[in-house]
PDB file of N, CA and C in Angstrom:
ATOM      1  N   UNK A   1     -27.062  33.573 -23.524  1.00 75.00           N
ATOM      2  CA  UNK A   1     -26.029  32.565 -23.688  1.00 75.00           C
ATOM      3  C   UNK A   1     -24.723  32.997 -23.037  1.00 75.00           C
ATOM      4  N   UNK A   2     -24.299  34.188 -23.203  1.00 82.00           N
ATOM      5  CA  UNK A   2     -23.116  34.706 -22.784  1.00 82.00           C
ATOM      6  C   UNK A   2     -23.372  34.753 -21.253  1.00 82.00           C
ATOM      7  N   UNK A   3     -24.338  35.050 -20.764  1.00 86.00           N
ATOM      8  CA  UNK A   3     -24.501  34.999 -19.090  1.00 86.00           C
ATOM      9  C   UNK A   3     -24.040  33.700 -18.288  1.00 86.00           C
ATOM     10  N   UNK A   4     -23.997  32.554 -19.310  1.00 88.00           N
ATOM     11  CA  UNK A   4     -23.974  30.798 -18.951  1.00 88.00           C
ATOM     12  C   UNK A   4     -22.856  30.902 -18.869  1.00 88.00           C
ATOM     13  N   UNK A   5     -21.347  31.510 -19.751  1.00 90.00           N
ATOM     14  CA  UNK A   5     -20.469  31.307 -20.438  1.00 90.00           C
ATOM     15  C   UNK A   5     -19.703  31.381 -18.200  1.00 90.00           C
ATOM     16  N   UNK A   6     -19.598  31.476 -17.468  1.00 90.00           N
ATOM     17  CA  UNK A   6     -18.790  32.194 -15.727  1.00 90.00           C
ATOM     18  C   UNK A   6     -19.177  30.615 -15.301  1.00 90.00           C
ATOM     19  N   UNK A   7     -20.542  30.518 -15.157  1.00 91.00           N
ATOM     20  CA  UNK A   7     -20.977  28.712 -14.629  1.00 91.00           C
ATOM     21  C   UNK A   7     -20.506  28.074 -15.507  1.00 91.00           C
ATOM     22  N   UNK A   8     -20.017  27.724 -16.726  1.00 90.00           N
ATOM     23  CA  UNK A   8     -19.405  26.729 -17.576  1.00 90.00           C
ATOM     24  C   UNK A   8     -18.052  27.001 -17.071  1.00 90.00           C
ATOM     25  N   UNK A   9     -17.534  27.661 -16.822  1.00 91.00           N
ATOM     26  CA  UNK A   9     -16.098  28.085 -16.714  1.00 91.00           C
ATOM     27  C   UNK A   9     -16.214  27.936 -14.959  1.00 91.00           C
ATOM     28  N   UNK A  10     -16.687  28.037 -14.273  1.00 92.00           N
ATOM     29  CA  UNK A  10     -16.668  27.519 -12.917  1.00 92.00           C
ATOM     30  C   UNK A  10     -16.607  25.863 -12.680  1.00 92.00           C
ATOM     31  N   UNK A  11     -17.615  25.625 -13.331  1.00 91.00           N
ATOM     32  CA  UNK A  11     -17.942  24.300 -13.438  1.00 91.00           C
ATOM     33  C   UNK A  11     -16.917  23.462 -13.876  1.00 91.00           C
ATOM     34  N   UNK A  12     -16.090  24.020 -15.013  1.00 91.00           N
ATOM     35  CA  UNK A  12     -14.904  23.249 -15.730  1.00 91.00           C
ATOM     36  C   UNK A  12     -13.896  23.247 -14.528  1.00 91.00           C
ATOM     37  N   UNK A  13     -13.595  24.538 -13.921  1.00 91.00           N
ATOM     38  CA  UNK A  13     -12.383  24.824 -12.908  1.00 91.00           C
ATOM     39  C   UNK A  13     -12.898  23.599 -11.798  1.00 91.00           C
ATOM     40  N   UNK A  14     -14.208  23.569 -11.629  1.00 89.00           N
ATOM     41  CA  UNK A  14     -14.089  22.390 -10.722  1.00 89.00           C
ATOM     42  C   UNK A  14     -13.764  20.802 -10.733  1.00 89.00           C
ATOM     43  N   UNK A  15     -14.188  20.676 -11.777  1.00 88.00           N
ATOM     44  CA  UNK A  15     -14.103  19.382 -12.220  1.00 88.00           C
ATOM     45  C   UNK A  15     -12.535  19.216 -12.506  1.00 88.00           C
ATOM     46  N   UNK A  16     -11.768  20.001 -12.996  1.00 89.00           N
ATOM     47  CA  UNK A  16      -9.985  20.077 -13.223  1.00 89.00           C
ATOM     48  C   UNK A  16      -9.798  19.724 -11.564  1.00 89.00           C
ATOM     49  N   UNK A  17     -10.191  20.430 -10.949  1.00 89.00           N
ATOM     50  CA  UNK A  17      -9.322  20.730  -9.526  1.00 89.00           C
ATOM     51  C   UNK A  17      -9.552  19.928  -8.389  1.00 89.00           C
ATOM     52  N   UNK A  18     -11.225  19.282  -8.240  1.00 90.00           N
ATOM     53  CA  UNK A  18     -11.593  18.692  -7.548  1.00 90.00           C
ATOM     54  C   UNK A  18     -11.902  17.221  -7.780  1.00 90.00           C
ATOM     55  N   UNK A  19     -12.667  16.847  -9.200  1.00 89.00           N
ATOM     56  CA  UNK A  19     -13.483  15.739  -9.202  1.00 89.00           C
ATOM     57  C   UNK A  19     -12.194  14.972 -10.074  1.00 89.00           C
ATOM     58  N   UNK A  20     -11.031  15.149 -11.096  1.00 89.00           N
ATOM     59  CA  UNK A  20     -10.619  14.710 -11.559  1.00 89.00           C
ATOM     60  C   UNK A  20      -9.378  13.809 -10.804  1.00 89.00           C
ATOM     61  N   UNK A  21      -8.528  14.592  -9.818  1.00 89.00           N
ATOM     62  CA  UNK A  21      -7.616  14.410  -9.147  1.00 89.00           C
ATOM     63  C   UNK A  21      -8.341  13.479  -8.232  1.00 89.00           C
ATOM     64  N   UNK A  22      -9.244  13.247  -7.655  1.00 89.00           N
ATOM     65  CA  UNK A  22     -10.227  12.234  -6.508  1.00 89.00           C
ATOM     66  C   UNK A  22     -10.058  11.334  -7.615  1.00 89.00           C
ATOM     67  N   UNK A  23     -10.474  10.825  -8.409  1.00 90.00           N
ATOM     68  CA  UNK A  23     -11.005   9.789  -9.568  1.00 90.00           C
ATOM     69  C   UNK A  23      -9.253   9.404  -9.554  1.00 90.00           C
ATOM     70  N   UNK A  24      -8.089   9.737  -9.658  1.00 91.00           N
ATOM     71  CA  UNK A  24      -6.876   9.438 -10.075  1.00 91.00           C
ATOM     72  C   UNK A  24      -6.614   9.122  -9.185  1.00 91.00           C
ATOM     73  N   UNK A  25      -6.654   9.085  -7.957  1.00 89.00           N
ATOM     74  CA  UNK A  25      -6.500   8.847  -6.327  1.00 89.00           C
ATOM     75  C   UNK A  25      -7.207   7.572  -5.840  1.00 89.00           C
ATOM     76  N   UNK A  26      -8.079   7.413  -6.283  1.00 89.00           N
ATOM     77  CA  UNK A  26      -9.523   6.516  -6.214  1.00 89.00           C
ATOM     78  C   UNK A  26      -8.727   5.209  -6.806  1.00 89.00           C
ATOM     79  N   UNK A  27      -8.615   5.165  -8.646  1.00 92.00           N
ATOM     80  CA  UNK A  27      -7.746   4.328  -8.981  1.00 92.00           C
ATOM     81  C   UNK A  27      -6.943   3.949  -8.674  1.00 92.00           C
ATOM     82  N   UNK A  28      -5.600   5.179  -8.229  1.00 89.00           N
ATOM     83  CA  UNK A  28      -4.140   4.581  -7.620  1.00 89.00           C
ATOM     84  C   UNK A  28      -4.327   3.731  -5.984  1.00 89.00           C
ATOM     85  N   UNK A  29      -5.532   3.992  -5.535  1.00 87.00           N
ATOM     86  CA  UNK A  29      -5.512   3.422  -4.234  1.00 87.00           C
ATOM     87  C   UNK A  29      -6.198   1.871  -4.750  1.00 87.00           C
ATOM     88  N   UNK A  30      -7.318   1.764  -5.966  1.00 86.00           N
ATOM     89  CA  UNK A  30      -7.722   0.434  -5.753  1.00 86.00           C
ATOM     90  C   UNK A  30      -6.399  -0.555  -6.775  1.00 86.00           C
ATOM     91  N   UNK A  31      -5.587  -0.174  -7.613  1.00 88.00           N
ATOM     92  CA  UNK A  31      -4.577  -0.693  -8.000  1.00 88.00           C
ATOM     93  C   UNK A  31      -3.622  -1.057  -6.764  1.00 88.00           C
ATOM     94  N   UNK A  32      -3.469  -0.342  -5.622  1.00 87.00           N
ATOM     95  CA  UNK A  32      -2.652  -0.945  -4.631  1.00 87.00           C
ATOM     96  C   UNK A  32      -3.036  -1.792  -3.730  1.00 87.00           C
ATOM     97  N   UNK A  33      -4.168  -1.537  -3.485  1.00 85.00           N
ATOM     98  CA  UNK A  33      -5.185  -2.930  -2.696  1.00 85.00           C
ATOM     99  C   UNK A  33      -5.485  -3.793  -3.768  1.00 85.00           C
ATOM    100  N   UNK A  34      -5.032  -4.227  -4.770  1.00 84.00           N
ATOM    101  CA  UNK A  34      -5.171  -5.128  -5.543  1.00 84.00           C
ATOM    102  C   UNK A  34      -3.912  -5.920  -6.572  1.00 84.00           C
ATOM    103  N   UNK A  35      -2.921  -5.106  -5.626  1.00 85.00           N
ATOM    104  CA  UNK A  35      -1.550  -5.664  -5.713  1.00 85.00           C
ATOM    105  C   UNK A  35      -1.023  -6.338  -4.339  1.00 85.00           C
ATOM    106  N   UNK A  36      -1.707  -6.049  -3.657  1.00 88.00           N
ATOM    107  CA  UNK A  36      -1.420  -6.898  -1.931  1.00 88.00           C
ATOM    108  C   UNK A  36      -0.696  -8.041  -2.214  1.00 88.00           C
ATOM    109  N   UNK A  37       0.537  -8.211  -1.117  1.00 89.00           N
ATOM    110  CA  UNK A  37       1.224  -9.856  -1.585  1.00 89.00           C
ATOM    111  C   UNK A  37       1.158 -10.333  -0.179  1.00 89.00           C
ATOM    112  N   UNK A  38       1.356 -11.600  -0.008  1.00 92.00           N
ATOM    113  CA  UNK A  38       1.714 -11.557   1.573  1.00 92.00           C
ATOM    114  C   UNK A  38       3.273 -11.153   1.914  1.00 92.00           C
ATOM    115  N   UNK A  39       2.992 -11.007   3.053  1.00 91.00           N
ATOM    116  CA  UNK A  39       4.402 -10.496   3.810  1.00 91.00           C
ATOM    117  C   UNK A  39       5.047  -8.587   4.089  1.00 91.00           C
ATOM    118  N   UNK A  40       3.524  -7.886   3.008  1.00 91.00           N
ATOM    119  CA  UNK A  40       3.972  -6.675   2.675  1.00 91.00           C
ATOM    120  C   UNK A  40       3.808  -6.156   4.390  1.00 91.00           C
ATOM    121  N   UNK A  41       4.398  -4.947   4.431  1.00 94.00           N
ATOM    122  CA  UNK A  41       4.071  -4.360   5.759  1.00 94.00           C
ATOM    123  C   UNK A  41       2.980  -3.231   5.206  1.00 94.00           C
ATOM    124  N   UNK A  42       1.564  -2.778   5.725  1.00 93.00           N
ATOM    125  CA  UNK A  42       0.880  -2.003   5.526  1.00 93.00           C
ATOM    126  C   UNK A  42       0.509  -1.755   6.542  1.00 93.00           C
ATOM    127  N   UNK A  43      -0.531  -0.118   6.324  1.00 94.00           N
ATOM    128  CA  UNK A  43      -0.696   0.947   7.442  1.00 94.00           C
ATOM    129  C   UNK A  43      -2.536   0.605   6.806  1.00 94.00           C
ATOM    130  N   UNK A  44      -3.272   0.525   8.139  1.00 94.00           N
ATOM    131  CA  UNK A  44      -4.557   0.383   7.580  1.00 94.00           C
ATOM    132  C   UNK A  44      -5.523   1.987   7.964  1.00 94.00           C
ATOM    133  N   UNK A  45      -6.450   2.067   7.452  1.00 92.00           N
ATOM    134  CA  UNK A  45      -6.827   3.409   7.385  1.00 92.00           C
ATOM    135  C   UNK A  45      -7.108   4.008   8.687  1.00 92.00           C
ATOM    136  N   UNK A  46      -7.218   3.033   9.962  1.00 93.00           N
ATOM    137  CA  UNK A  46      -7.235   3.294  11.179  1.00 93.00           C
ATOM    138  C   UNK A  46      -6.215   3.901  11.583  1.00 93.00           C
ATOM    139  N   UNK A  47      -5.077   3.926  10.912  1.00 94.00           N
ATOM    140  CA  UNK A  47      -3.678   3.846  11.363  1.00 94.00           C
ATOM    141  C   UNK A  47      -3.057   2.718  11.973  1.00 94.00           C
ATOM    142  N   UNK A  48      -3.965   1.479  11.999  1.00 94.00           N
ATOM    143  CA  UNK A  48      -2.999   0.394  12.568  1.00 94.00           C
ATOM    144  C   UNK A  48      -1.916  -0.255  11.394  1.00 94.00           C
ATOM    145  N   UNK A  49      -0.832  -0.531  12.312  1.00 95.00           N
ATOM    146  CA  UNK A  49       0.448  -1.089  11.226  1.00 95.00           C
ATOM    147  C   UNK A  49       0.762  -2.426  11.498  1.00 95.00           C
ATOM    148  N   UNK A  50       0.893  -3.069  10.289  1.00 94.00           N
ATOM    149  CA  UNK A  50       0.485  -4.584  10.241  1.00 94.00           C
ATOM    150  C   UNK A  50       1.571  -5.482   8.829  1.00 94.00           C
ATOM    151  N   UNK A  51       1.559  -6.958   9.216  1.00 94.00           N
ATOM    152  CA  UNK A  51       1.700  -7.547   8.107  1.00 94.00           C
ATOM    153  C   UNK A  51       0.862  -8.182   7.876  1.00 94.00           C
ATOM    154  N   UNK A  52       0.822  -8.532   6.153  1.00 94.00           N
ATOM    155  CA  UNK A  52      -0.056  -9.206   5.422  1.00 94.00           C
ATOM    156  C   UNK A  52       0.120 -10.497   5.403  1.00 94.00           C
ATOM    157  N   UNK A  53      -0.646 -11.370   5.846  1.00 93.00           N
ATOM    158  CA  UNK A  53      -0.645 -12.827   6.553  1.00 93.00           C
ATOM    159  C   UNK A  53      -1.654 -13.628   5.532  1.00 93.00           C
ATOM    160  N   UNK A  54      -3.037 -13.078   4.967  1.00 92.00           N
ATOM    161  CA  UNK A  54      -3.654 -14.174   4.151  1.00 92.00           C
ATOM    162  C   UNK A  54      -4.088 -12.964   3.142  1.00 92.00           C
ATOM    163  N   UNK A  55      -4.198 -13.090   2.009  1.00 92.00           N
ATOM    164  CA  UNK A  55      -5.244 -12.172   1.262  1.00 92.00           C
ATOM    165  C   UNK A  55      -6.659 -13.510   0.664  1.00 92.00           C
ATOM    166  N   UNK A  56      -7.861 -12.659   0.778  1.00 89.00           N
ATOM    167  CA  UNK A  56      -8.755 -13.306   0.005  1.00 89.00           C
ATOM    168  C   UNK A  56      -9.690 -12.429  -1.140  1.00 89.00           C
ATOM    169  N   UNK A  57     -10.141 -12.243  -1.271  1.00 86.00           N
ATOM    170  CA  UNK A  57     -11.332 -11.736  -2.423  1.00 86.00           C
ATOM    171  C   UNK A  57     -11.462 -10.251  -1.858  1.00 86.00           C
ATOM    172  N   UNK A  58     -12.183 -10.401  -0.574  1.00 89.00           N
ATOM    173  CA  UNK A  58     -13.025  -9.427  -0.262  1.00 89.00           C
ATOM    174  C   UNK A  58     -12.073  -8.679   1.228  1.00 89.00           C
ATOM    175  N   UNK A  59     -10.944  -9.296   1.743  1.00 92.00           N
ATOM    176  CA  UNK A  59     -10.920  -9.251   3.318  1.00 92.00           C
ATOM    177  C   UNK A  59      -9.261  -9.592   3.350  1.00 92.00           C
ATOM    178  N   UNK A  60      -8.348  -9.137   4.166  1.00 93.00           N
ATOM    179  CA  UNK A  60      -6.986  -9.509   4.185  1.00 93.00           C
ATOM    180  C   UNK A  60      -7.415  -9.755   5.628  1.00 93.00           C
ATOM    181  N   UNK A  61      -6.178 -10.772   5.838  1.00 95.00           N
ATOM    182  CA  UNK A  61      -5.943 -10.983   7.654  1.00 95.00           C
ATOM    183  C   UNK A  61      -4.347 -10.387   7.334  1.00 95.00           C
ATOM    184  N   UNK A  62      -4.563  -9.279   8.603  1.00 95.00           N
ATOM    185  CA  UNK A  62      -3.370  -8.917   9.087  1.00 95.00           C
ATOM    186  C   UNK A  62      -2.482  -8.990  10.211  1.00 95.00           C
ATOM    187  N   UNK A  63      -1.016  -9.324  10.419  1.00 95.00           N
ATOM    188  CA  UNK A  63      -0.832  -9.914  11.647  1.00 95.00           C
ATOM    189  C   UNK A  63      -0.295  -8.667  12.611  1.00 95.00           C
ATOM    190  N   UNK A  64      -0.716  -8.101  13.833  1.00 95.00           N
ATOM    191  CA  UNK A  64      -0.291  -6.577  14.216  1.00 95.00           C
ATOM    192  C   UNK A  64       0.428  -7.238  14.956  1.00 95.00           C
ATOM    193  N   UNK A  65       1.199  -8.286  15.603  1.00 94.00           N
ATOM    194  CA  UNK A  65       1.710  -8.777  16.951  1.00 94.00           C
ATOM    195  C   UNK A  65       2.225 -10.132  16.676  1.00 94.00           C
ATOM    196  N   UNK A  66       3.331 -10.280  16.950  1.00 94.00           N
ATOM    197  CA  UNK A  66       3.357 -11.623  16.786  1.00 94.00           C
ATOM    198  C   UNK A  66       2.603 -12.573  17.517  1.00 94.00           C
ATOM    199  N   UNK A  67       2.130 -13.449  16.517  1.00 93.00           N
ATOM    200  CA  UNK A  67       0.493 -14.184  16.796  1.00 93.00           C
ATOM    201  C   UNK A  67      -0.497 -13.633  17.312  1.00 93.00           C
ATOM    202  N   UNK A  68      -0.893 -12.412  16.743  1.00 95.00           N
ATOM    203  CA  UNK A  68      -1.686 -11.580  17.055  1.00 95.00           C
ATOM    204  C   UNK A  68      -2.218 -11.156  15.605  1.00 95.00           C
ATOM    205  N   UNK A  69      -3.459 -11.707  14.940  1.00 95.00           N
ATOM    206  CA  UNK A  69      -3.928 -11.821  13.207  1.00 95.00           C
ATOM    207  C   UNK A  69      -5.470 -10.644  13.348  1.00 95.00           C
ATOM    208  N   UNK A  70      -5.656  -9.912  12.717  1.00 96.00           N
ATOM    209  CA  UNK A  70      -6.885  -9.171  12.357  1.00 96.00           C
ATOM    210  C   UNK A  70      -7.659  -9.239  10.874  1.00 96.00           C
ATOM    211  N   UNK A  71      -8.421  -9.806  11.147  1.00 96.00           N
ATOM    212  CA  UNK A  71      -9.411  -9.707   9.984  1.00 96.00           C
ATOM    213  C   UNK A  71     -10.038  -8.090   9.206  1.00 96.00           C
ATOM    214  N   UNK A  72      -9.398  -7.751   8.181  1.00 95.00           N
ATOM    215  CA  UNK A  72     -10.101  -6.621   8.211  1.00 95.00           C
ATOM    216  C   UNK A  72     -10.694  -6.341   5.595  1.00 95.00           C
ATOM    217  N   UNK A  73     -11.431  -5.603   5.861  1.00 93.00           N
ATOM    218  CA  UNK A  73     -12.155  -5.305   4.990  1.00 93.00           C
ATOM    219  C   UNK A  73     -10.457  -4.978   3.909  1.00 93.00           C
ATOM    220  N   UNK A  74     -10.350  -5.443   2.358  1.00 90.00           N
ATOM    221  CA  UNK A  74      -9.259  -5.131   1.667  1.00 90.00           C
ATOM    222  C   UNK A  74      -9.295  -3.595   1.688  1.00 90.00           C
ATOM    223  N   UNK A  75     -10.486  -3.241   1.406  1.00 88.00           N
ATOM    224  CA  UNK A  75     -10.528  -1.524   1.470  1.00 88.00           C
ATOM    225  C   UNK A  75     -10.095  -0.775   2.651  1.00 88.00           C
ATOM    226  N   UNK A  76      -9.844  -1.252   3.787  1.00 90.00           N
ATOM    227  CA  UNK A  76      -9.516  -0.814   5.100  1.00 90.00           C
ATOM    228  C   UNK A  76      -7.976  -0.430   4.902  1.00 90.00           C
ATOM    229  N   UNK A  77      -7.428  -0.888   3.829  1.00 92.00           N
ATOM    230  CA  UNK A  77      -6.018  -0.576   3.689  1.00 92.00           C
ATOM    231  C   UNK A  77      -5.372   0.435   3.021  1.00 92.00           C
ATOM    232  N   UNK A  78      -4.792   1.304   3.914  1.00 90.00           N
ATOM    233  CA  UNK A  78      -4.659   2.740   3.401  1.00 90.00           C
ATOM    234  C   UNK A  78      -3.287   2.752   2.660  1.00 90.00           C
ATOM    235  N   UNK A  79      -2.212   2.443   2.984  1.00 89.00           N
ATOM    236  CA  UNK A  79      -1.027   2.012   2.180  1.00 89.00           C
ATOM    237  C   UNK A  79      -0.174   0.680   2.371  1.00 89.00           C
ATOM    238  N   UNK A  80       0.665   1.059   1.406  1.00 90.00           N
ATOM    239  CA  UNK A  80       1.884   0.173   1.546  1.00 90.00           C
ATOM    240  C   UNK A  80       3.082   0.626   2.032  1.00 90.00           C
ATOM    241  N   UNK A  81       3.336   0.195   3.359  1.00 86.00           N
ATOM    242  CA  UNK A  81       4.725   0.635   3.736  1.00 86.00           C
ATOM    243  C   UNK A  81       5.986   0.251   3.457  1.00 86.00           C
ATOM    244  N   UNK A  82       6.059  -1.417   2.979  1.00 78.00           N
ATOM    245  CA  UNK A  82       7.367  -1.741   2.489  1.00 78.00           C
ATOM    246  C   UNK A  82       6.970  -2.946   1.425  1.00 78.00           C
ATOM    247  N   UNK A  83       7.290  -3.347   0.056  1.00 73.00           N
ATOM    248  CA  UNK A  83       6.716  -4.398  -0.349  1.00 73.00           C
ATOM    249  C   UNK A  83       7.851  -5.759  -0.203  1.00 73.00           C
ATOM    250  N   UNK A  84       7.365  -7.055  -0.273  1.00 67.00           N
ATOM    251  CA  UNK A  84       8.551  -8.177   0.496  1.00 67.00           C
ATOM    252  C   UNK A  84       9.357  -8.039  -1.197  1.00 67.00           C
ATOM    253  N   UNK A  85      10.550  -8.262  -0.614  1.00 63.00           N
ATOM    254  CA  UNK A  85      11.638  -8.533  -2.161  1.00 63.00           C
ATOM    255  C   UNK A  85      11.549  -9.981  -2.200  1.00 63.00           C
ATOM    256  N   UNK A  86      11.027 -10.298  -3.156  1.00 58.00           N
ATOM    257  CA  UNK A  86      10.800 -11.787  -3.599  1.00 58.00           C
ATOM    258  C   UNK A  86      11.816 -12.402  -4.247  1.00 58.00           C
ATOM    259  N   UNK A  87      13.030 -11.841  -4.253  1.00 58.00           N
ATOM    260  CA  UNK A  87      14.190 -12.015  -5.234  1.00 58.00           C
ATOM    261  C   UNK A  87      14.773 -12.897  -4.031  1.00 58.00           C
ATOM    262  N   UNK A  88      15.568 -13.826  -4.491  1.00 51.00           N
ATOM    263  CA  UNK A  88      16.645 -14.642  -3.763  1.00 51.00           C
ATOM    264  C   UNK A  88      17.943 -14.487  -4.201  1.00 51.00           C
ATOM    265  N   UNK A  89      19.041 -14.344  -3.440  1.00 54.00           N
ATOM    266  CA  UNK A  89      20.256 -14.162  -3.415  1.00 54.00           C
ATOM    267  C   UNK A  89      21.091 -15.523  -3.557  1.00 54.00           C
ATOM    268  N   UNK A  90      21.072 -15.901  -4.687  1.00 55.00           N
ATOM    269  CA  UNK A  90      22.060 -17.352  -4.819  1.00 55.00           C
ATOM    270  C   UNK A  90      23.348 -17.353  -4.494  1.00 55.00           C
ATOM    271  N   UNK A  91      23.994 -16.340  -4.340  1.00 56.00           N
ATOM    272  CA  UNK A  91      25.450 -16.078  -3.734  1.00 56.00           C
ATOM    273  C   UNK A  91      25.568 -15.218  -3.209  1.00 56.00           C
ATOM    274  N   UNK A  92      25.115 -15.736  -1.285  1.00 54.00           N
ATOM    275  CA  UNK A  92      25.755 -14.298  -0.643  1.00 54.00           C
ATOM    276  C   UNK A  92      26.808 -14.005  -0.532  1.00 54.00           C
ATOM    277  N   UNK A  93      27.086 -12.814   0.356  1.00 58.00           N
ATOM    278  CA  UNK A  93      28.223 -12.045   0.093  1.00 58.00           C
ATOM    279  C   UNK A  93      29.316 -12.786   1.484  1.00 58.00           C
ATOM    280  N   UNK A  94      28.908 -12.909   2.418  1.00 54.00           N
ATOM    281  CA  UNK A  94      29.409 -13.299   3.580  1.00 54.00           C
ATOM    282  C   UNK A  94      29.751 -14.446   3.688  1.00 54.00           C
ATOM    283  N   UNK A  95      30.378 -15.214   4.189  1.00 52.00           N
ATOM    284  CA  UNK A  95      30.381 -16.666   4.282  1.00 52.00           C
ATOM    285  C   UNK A  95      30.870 -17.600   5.851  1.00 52.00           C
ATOM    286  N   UNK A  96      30.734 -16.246   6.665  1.00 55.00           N
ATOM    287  CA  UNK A  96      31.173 -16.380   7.876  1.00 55.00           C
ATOM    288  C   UNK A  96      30.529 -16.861   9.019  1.00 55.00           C
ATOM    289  N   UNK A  97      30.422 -18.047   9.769  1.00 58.00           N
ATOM    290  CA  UNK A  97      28.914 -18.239  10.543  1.00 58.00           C
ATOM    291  C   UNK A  97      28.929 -17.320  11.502  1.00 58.00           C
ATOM    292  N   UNK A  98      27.680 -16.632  11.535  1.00 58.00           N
ATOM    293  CA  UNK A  98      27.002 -16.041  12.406  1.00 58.00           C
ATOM    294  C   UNK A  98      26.438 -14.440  11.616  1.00 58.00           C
ATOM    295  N   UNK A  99      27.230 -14.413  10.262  1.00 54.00           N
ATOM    296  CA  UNK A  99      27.139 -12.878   9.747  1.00 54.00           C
ATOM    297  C   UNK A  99      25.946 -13.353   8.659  1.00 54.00           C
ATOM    298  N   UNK A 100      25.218 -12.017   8.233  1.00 59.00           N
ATOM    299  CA  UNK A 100      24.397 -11.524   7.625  1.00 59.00           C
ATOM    300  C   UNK A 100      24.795 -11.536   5.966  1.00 59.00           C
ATOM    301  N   UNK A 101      23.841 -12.579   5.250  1.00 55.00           N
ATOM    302  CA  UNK A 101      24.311 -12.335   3.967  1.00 55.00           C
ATOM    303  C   UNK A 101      24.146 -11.029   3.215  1.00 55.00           C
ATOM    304  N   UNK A 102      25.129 -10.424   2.784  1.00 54.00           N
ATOM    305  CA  UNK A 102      25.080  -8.699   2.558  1.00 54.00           C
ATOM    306  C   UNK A 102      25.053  -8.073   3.210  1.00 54.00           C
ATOM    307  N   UNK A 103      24.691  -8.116   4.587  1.00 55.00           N
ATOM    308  CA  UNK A 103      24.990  -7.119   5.566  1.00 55.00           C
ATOM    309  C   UNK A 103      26.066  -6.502   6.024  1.00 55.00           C
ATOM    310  N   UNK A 104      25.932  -5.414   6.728  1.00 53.00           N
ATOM    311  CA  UNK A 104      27.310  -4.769   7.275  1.00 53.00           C
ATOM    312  C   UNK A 104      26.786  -5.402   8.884  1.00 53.00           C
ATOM    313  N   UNK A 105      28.299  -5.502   9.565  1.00 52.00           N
ATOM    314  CA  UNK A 105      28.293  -5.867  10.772  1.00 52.00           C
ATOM    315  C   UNK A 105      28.921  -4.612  11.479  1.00 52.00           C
ATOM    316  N   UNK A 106      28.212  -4.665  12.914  1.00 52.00           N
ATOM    317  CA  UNK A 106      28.789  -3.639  13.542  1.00 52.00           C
ATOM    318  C   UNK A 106      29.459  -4.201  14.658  1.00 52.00           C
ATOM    319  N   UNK A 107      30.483  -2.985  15.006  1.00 51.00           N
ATOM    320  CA  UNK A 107      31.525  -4.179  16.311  1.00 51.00           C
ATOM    321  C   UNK A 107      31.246  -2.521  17.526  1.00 51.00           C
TER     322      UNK A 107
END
């Protein structure tokens, strides 16, 4: 019994170090492909960088170009690079035509 006791204790060190941290990784990646909105900017596992133009079930279309759309697998999506702020600004800051509401202008 005591000879078992190095493989139980190997076995545990692996599962801490290797199989647990994958499984937490695994989740945090299908929680973010399953928060997809349109408009987000994402990096797909190819490395191509894209916006999110349609989501469906199984498949996002992404647009890499203007008018330039790719069909690709939801799982193909490796992150999120910026998510859209869905918030609206009922009183911008500027009121000047041609300037940027909240923006700084440069001269």
């Amino acid at each position: 019994m005591l000879e078992l006791l190095p493989l139980v204790g190997i076995a545990l060190l692996f599962w801490l170090f290797i199989i647990r941290p994958a499984s937490r990784r695994q989740k945090e990646l299908g929680r973010m492909q399953s928060s997809l909105s349109v408009g987000d900017e994402i990096v797909l596992t190819s490395g191509v960088f894209g916006t999110v133009g349609r989501i469906a079930d199984d498949h996002v279309l992404v647009e890499v170009a203007p008018g330039v759309s790719i069909k690709v697998a939801r799982g193909a999506v490796g992150s999120v690079s910026s998510k859209v702020d869905r918030t609206v600004d009922e009183n911008p800051q500027d009121d000047e035509p041609g300037s940027i509401a909240g923006g700084s202008q440069e001269n």
